GROMACS .gro file of C-alpha atoms in nm:
model
  205
    1MET     CA    1  -0.619  -1.443   6.486
    2SER     CA    2  -0.837  -1.749   6.546
    3CYS     CA    3  -0.815  -2.065   6.344
    4LEU     CA    4  -1.158  -2.020   6.188
    5SER     CA    5  -1.126  -1.651   6.113
    6GLY     CA    6  -0.778  -1.666   5.965
    7LEU     CA    7  -0.762  -1.958   5.726
    8PHE     CA    8  -1.064  -2.011   5.509
    9SER     CA    9  -0.939  -1.778   5.237
   10LYS     CA   10  -0.648  -2.011   5.156
   11GLU     CA   11  -0.698  -2.229   4.849
   12SER     CA   12  -0.651  -2.602   4.887
   13LYS     CA   13  -0.372  -2.739   4.669
   14VAL     CA   14  -0.254  -3.083   4.561
   15LEU     CA   15  -0.328  -3.270   4.882
   16GLY     CA   16  -0.571  -3.026   5.039
   17GLY     CA   17  -0.949  -3.033   5.051
   18SER     CA   18  -1.122  -3.337   4.908
   19ASN     CA   19  -0.795  -3.504   4.811
   20LEU     CA   20  -0.680  -3.500   5.173
   21ARG     CA   21  -1.016  -3.628   5.293
   22LYS     CA   22  -0.976  -3.933   5.068
   23LEU     CA   23  -0.669  -4.024   5.272
   24LYS     CA   24  -0.840  -3.991   5.610
   25ASN     CA   25  -0.978  -4.342   5.627
   26LYS     CA   26  -0.683  -4.530   5.479
   27LYS     CA   27  -0.331  -4.604   5.589
   28LEU     CA   28  -0.085  -4.379   5.411
   29THR     CA   29   0.235  -4.483   5.244
   30SER     CA   30   0.532  -4.289   5.378
   31THR     CA   31   0.551  -4.100   5.048
   32GLU     CA   32   0.187  -3.991   5.075
   33PHE     CA   33   0.255  -3.883   5.432
   34MET     CA   34   0.555  -3.672   5.330
   35GLN     CA   35   0.354  -3.509   5.051
   36VAL     CA   36   0.090  -3.415   5.308
   37TRP     CA   37   0.355  -3.292   5.550
   38PHE     CA   38   0.528  -3.059   5.304
   39HIS     CA   39   0.195  -2.931   5.178
   40TYR     CA   40   0.109  -2.798   5.525
   41ASP     CA   41   0.452  -2.719   5.677
   42ASN     CA   42   0.467  -2.402   5.473
   43ASP     CA   43   0.773  -2.252   5.638
   44GLY     CA   44   0.966  -2.580   5.647
   45ASN     CA   45   1.054  -2.551   6.015
   46GLY     CA   46   0.978  -2.914   6.096
   47TYR     CA   47   0.644  -2.881   6.274
   48LEU     CA   48   0.295  -2.756   6.204
   49GLU     CA   49   0.233  -2.431   6.385
   50TYR     CA   50  -0.117  -2.337   6.494
   51THR     CA   51  -0.225  -2.177   6.167
   52GLU     CA   52  -0.074  -2.457   5.957
   53PHE     CA   53  -0.242  -2.719   6.173
   54CYS     CA   54  -0.577  -2.538   6.145
   55GLN     CA   55  -0.551  -2.544   5.765
   56PHE     CA   56  -0.477  -2.916   5.778
   57MET     CA   57  -0.782  -2.976   6.000
   58LYS     CA   58  -1.004  -2.759   5.780
   59ASP     CA   59  -0.908  -2.956   5.470
   60LEU     CA   60  -0.950  -3.287   5.653
   61PHE     CA   61  -1.290  -3.226   5.809
   62LEU     CA   62  -1.476  -2.949   5.627
   63LYS     CA   63  -1.644  -3.014   5.293
   64LYS     CA   64  -1.772  -2.664   5.216
   65ASP     CA   65  -1.648  -2.310   5.173
   66CYS     CA   66  -1.639  -2.108   5.493
   67ALA     CA   67  -1.940  -1.899   5.391
   68LYS     CA   68  -2.156  -2.212   5.363
   69ILE     CA   69  -2.055  -2.372   5.693
   70THR     CA   70  -2.333  -2.393   5.949
   71PRO     CA   71  -2.278  -2.313   6.320
   72LYS     CA   72  -2.325  -2.682   6.397
   73GLU     CA   73  -2.050  -2.777   6.153
   74VAL     CA   74  -1.819  -2.514   6.303
   75GLU     CA   75  -1.889  -2.658   6.647
   76LYS     CA   76  -1.812  -3.012   6.534
   77TYR     CA   77  -1.499  -2.901   6.352
   78THR     CA   78  -1.373  -2.720   6.662
   79ALA     CA   79  -1.443  -3.023   6.880
   80ASP     CA   80  -1.261  -3.250   6.633
   81MET     CA   81  -0.960  -3.018   6.630
   82ILE     CA   82  -0.944  -3.000   7.011
   83ASN     CA   83  -0.973  -3.378   7.035
   84VAL     CA   84  -0.689  -3.434   6.788
   85MET     CA   85  -0.467  -3.185   6.969
   86ASP     CA   86  -0.542  -3.334   7.312
   87THR     CA   87  -0.490  -3.691   7.192
   88HIS     CA   88  -0.190  -3.660   6.960
   89ASP     CA   89   0.004  -3.350   7.066
   90VAL     CA   90   0.211  -3.568   7.297
   91ASN     CA   91   0.423  -3.293   7.453
   92GLN     CA   92   0.129  -3.050   7.463
   93ASP     CA   93   0.328  -2.765   7.307
   94GLY     CA   94   0.052  -2.654   7.069
   95LYS     CA   95   0.252  -2.766   6.766
   96PHE     CA   96   0.230  -3.084   6.565
   97GLU     CA   97   0.563  -3.254   6.513
   98MET     CA   98   0.617  -3.492   6.224
   99SER     CA   99   0.600  -3.801   6.447
  100GLU     CA  100   0.276  -3.678   6.605
  101LEU     CA  101   0.108  -3.623   6.270
  102ALA     CA  102   0.233  -3.962   6.152
  103ASP     CA  103   0.073  -4.121   6.457
  104TYR     CA  104  -0.256  -3.947   6.385
  105LEU     CA  105  -0.270  -4.025   6.011
  106LYS     CA  106  -0.157  -4.387   6.054
  107LEU     CA  107   0.121  -4.497   5.824
  108GLU     CA  108   0.138  -4.831   5.652
  109GLU     CA  109   0.382  -5.090   5.779
  110ASN     CA  110   0.738  -4.979   5.708
  111PHE     CA  111   0.811  -5.101   5.356
  112LEU     CA  112   1.186  -5.125   5.416
  113ASP     CA  113   1.177  -5.336   5.734
  114LYS     CA  114   1.191  -5.676   5.568
  115ILE     CA  115   1.424  -5.565   5.289
  116ILE     CA  116   1.689  -5.410   5.514
  117LYS     CA  117   1.702  -5.733   5.716
  118GLN     CA  118   1.811  -5.928   5.408
  119LYS     CA  119   2.179  -6.017   5.387
  120ILE     CA  120   2.186  -5.929   5.019
  121ILE     CA  121   1.986  -5.652   4.850
  122THR     CA  122   1.885  -5.802   4.515
  123SER     CA  123   1.784  -5.632   4.192
  124LYS     CA  124   1.425  -5.733   4.264
  125HIS     CA  125   1.441  -5.561   4.604
  126VAL     CA  126   1.567  -5.245   4.436
  127LYS     CA  127   1.296  -5.261   4.170
  128ASP     CA  128   1.028  -5.304   4.437
  129ILE     CA  129   1.166  -5.011   4.636
  130LEU     CA  130   1.172  -4.784   4.333
  131SER     CA  131   0.818  -4.884   4.243
  132HIS     CA  132   0.699  -4.816   4.599
  133TYR     CA  133   0.857  -4.473   4.652
  134ASP     CA  134   0.867  -4.332   4.298
  135SER     CA  135   0.520  -4.176   4.302
  136ASN     CA  136   0.576  -3.959   3.993
  137GLU     CA  137   0.729  -4.246   3.789
  138SER     CA  138   1.052  -4.059   3.717
  139ASP     CA  139   1.267  -4.371   3.777
  140THR     CA  140   1.430  -4.191   4.068
  141ILE     CA  141   1.350  -4.120   4.433
  142GLU     CA  142   1.344  -3.745   4.489
  143GLY     CA  143   1.190  -3.466   4.695
  144PRO     CA  144   0.923  -3.592   4.939
  145GLU     CA  145   0.987  -3.943   4.805
  146MET     CA  146   1.345  -3.914   4.931
  147HIS     CA  147   1.225  -3.790   5.269
  148ALA     CA  148   0.994  -4.092   5.284
  149PHE     CA  149   1.273  -4.334   5.190
  150VAL     CA  150   1.522  -4.195   5.442
  151GLY     CA  151   1.246  -4.160   5.702
  152ASP     CA  152   1.166  -4.530   5.666
  153ILE     CA  153   1.531  -4.616   5.722
  154ALA     CA  154   1.520  -4.404   6.038
  155ARG     CA  155   1.200  -4.574   6.153
  156HIS     CA  156   1.358  -4.914   6.088
  157LEU     CA  157   1.637  -4.809   6.323
  158GLY     CA  158   1.383  -4.725   6.593
  159LEU     CA  159   1.388  -4.345   6.559
  160LYS     CA  160   1.088  -4.112   6.561
  161LEU     CA  161   1.018  -3.923   6.244
  162SER     CA  162   1.143  -3.566   6.246
  163LEU     CA  163   1.256  -3.329   5.974
  164SER     CA  164   1.596  -3.277   6.139
  165VAL     CA  165   1.663  -3.652   6.161
  166ILE     CA  166   1.561  -3.707   5.800
  167GLN     CA  167   1.765  -3.411   5.677
  168SER     CA  168   2.076  -3.544   5.851
  169GLY     CA  169   2.019  -3.874   5.671
  170ILE     CA  170   1.974  -3.701   5.335
  171ASP     CA  171   2.296  -3.507   5.393
  172ARG     CA  172   2.472  -3.840   5.448
  173VAL     CA  173   2.315  -3.980   5.131
  174LYS     CA  174   2.460  -3.687   4.935
  175GLU     CA  175   2.803  -3.758   5.078
  176LYS     CA  176   2.771  -4.128   4.995
  177VAL     CA  177   2.635  -4.117   4.640
  178GLY     CA  178   2.686  -3.754   4.539
  179THR     CA  179   2.319  -3.656   4.503
  180ASP     CA  180   1.992  -3.644   4.694
  181THR     CA  181   1.808  -3.788   4.393
  182VAL     CA  182   1.873  -4.161   4.375
  183GLY     CA  183   1.809  -4.438   4.128
  184THR     CA  184   1.859  -4.813   4.123
  185THR     CA  185   2.237  -4.817   4.170
  186ALA     CA  186   2.232  -4.569   4.457
  187ILE     CA  187   1.945  -4.753   4.631
  188LYS     CA  188   2.147  -5.073   4.638
  189ILE     CA  189   2.449  -4.889   4.777
  190LEU     CA  190   2.246  -4.710   5.045
  191LEU     CA  191   2.078  -5.024   5.175
  192ALA     CA  192   2.396  -5.226   5.207
  193GLU     CA  193   2.460  -5.315   5.571
  194GLU     CA  194   2.761  -5.084   5.599
  195SER     CA  195   2.568  -4.788   5.455
  196VAL     CA  196   2.274  -4.840   5.691
  197LYS     CA  197   2.518  -4.834   5.984
  198GLU     CA  198   2.668  -4.509   5.851
  199LEU     CA  199   2.320  -4.360   5.822
  200GLN     CA  200   2.245  -4.467   6.178
  201LYS     CA  201   2.546  -4.267   6.297
  202SER     CA  202   2.421  -3.966   6.103
  203PHE     CA  203   2.074  -3.997   6.254
  204THR     CA  204   2.201  -4.019   6.611
  205GLY     CA  205   2.469  -3.753   6.575
   0.00000   0.00000   0.00000
């Protein structure tokens, strides 16, 4: 089934369609990126397969329903998709890995870089972190927010973003603080120098 023939019946959701297009010309926070990622990685296998990637490209580039798209728009869309694949599918495997999509969408500067380098994690640091990652204002970091938080720790340590790396870090977080939903106390514990070193061991196996 081709990309164009197989996907235009799918409804755009939270970050699909026009909402995704609003993000195209700005740098994304890591939380926004993770929300996009989990919206399109429908089977949760850690990469966007062909059909998932096509849906992402459709929502990013096309502004109309399939029935209203002109042949010229289809041609441009196809060219855009091929260009993105050729430029950002680094290993040319026909799948988009998390790090490849992050490179394409352009993430903001890692929010945790400067904080992790501090000798002491202060209450203000923790408050700033919670404010940055807590997109739903629940006073905790959870779900895609947690993936963003742990992913930024991994990036700080020089690792490429991948679902398997992040999941290993989240597993370590659960062991350390007893939950994968963290608040102010847990954030301070997790960013202590010793904890970051423990997470690094988890990331690298």
